[in-house]
Coordinates of C-alpha atoms in Angstrom, one line a residue:
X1 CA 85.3 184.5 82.0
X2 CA 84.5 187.1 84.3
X3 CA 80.9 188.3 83.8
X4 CA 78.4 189.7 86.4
X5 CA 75.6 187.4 86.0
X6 CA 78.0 184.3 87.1
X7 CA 76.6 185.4 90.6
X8 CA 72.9 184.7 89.9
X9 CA 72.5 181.4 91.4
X10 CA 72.1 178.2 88.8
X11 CA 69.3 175.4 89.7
X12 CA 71.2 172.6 89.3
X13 CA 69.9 170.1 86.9
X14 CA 69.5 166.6 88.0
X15 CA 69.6 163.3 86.5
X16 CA 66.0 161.6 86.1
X17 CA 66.6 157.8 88.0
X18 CA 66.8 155.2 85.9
X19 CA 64.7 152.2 86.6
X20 CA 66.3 148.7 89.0
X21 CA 66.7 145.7 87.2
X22 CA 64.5 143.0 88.2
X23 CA 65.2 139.5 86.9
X24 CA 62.3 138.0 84.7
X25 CA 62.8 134.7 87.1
X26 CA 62.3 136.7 90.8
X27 CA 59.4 135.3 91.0
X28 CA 59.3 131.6 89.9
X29 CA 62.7 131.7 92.0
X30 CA 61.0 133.1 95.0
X31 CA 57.8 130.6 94.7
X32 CA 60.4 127.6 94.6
X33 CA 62.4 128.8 97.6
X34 CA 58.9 128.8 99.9
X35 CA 58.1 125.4 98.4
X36 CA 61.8 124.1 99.7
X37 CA 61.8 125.6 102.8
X38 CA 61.3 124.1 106.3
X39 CA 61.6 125.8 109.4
X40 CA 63.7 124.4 112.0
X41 CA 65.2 121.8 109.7
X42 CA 68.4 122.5 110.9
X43 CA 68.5 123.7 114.4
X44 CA 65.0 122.8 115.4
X45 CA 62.2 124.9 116.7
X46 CA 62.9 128.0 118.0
X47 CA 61.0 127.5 121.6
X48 CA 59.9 124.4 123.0
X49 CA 57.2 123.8 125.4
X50 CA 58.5 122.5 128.9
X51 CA 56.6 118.8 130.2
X52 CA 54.7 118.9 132.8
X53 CA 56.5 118.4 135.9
X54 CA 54.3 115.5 137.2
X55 CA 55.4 113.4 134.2
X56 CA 58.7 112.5 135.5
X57 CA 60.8 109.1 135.1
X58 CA 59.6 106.8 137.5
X59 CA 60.7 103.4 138.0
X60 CA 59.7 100.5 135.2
X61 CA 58.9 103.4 133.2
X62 CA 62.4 103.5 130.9
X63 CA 62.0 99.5 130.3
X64 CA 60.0 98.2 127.2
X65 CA 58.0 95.3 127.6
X66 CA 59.6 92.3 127.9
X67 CA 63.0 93.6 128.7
X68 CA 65.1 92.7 131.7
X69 CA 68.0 93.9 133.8
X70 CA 71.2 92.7 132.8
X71 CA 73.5 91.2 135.4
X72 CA 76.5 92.7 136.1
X73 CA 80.3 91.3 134.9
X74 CA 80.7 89.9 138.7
X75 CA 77.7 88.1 139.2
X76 CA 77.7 86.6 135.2
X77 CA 81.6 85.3 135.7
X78 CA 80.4 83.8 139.6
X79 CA 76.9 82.4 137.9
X80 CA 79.6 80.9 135.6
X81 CA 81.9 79.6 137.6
X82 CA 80.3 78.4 141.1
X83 CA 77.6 75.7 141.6
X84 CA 74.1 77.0 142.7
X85 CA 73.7 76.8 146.6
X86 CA 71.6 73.7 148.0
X87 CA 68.6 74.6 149.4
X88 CA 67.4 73.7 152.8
X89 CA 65.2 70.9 151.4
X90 CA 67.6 69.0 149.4
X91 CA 68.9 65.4 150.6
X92 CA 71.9 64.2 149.7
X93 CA 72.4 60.8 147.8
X94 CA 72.4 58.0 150.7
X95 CA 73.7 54.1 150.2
X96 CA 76.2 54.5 147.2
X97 CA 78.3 51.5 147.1
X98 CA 81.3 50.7 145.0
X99 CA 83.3 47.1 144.1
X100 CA 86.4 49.3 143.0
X101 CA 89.2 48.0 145.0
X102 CA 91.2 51.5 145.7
X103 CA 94.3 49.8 147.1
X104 CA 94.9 47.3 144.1
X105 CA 94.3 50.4 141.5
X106 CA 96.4 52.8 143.4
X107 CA 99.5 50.3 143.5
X108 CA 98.9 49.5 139.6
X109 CA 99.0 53.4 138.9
X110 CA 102.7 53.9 140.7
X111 CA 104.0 50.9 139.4
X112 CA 102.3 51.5 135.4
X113 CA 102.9 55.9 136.4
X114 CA 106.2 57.3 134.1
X115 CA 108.1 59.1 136.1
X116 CA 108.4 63.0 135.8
X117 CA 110.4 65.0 133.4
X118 CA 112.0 67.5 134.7
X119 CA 112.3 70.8 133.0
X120 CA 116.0 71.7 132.5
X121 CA 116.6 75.0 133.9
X122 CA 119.7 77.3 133.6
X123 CA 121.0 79.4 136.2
X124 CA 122.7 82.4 135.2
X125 CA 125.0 83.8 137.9
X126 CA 124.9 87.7 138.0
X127 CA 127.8 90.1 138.7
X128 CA 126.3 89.9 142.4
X129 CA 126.7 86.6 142.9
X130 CA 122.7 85.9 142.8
X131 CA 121.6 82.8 140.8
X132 CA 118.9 84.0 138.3
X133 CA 116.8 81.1 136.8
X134 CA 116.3 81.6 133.3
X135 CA 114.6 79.2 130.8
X136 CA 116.7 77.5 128.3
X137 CA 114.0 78.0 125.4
X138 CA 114.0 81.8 125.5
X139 CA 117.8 81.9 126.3
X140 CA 118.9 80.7 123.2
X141 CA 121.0 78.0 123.7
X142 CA 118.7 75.3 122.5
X143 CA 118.9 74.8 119.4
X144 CA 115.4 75.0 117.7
X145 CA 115.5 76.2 114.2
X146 CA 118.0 73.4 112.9
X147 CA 115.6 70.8 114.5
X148 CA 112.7 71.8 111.9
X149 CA 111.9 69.8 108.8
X150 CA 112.9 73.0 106.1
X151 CA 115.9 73.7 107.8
X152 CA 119.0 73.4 105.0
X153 CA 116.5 73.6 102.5
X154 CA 116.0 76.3 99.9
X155 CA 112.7 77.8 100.5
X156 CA 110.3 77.7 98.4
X157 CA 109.9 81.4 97.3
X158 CA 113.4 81.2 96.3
X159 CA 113.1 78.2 93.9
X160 CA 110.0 80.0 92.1
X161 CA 111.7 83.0 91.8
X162 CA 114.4 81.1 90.3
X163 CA 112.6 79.2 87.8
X164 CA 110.9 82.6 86.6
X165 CA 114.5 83.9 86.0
X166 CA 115.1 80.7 84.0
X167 CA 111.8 81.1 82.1
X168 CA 112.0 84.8 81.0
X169 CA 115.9 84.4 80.1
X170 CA 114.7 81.3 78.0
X171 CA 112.4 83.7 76.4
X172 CA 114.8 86.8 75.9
X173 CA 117.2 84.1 74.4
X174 CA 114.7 83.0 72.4
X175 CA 113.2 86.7 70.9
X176 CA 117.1 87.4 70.4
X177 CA 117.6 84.3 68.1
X178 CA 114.7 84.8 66.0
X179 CA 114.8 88.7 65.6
X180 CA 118.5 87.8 64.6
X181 CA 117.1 85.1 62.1
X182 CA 115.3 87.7 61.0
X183 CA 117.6 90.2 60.4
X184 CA 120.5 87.9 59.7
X185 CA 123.3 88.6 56.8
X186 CA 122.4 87.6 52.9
X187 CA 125.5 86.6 50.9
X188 CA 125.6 87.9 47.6
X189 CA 125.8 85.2 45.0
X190 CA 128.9 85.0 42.1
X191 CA 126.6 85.6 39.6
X192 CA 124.7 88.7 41.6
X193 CA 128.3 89.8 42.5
X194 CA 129.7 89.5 38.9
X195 CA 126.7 91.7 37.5
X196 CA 127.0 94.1 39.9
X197 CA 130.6 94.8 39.2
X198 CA 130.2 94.8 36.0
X199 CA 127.4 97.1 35.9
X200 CA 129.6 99.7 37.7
X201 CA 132.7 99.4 35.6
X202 CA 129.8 100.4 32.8
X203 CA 129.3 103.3 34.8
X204 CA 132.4 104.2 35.0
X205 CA 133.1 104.0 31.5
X206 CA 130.4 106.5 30.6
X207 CA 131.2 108.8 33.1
X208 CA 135.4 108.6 31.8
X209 CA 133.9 109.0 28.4
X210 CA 131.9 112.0 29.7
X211 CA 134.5 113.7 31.2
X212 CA 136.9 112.9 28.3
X213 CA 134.4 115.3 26.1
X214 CA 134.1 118.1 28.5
X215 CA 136.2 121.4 27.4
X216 CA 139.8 121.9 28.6
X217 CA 138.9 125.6 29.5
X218 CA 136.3 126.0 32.7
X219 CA 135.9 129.9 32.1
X220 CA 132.2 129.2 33.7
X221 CA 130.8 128.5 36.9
X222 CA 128.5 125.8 35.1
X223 CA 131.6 124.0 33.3
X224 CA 133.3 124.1 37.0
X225 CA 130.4 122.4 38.9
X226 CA 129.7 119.9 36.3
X227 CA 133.6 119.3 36.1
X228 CA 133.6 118.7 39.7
X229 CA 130.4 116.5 39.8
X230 CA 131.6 114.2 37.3
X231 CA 135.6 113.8 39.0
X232 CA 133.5 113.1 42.6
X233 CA 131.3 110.2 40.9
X234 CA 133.7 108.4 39.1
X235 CA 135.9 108.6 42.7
X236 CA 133.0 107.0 44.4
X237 CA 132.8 104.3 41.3
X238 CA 136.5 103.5 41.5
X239 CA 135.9 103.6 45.8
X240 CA 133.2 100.6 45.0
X241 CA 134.7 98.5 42.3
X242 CA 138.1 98.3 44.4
X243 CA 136.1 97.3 47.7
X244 CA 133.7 94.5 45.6
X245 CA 137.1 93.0 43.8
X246 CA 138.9 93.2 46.9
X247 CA 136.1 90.6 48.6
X248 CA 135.1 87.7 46.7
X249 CA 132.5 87.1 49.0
X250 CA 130.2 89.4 50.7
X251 CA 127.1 90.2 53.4
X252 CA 124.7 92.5 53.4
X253 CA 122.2 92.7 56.0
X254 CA 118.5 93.2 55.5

């Protein structure tokens, strides 16, 4: 409201601070991070002192003791191939003498010698007229694949593969038959058959007698559904004594 001392000027009253949290494990944290830490672990050193510029690679210096130069690919491959060259003080091997008669062996070698096979060779005329030599082994018209000892015969994959079919049918067959065995039809003997009927025509007759007694009048919902119960079981009795007489001999599974 409107009041004259509302322009006096009001100290404003300030909060007192309240005090930071500081964990009760600042300090065993802090002792373990300067136990862990190493400087220039990752990056190195910050500065590094230059060498001296006197102690520069010379020659031999780079080489450990005991090491040599490696050749290069040229002069291994010629070291390999070529024969050292003689030096100036060699002598070559003076007074060799043979008893091979040259002219006797020579004629025995072309009259023993086969002569050469020729390689057949195909030439394949272009649209140019040009003759183009082409080898009948990669043309395909030699034949190679029928002149190999499995050709015509069933390979081998195949007639395992087969014989695994065979197996595991055998064994299908064979888990059919005997969960059939198992669960195969029982037939009912006379005797089991005889008692059976007979026990339901007993049924029946109680159940007739029962509804023979029951009131002429169903006034009441009670009367009505016991009526109704008793007409619906001696249907189902009469169902099962017409369908045992009507089969002298019968199956029932297990």
């Amino acid at each position: 409201e409107e009041s004259i001392y509302n322009l006096i000027p009001k100290q404003e009253a300030r909060p007192q601070p309240t005090s930071r949290y500081v964990s009760q494990h600042a300090a065993k944290a802090r002792q373990e991070y300067k136990q862990t830490k190493r400087p220039g672990q990752t990056m190195g050193p910050a500065a590094v002192g230059g060498k001296d510029t006197t102690q520069f690679l010379k020659k031999g210096n780079g080489m450990t003791a005991g090491q040599t130069m490696h050749k290069t690919a040229k002069k291994r491959l010629m070291a390999k191939t070529k024969p050292p060259v003689p030096r100036h003080d060699d002598r070559p091997t003076m007074g060799l003498k043979t008893d091979k008669n040259f002219v006797k062996d020579n004629a025995i070698h072309a009259i023993t010698a086969q002569p050469p096979q020729r390689k057949a060779v195909l030439l394949d005329v272009t649209a140019k007229g040009k003759g183009v030599r082409v080898d009948p082994e990669k043309s395909g018209l030699v034949p190679k694949y029928s002149k190999k000892k499995e050709y015509g015969k069933t390979p081998g994959y195949l007639t395992r593969r087969k014989q695994e079919d065979a197996q595991a049918a055998a064994d299908y067959a064979q888990y059919v038959q005997s969960y059939q065995d198992q669960n195969s039809p029982y037939q009912v003997p006379d005797d089991e058959r005889d008692e059976l009927l007979g026990g339901l025509k007993t049924n029946w007759e109680q159940l007739h007698k029962e509804y023979l007694g029951l009131s002429m009048i169903t006034d009441s919902g009670p009367k009505k559904l016991r009526k109704n119960a008793i007409e619906q079981k001696l249907q189902q009795l009469e169902t099962d004594i017409a369908l045992i007489e009507k089969h002298p001999v019968i199956y029932v599974t297990q």
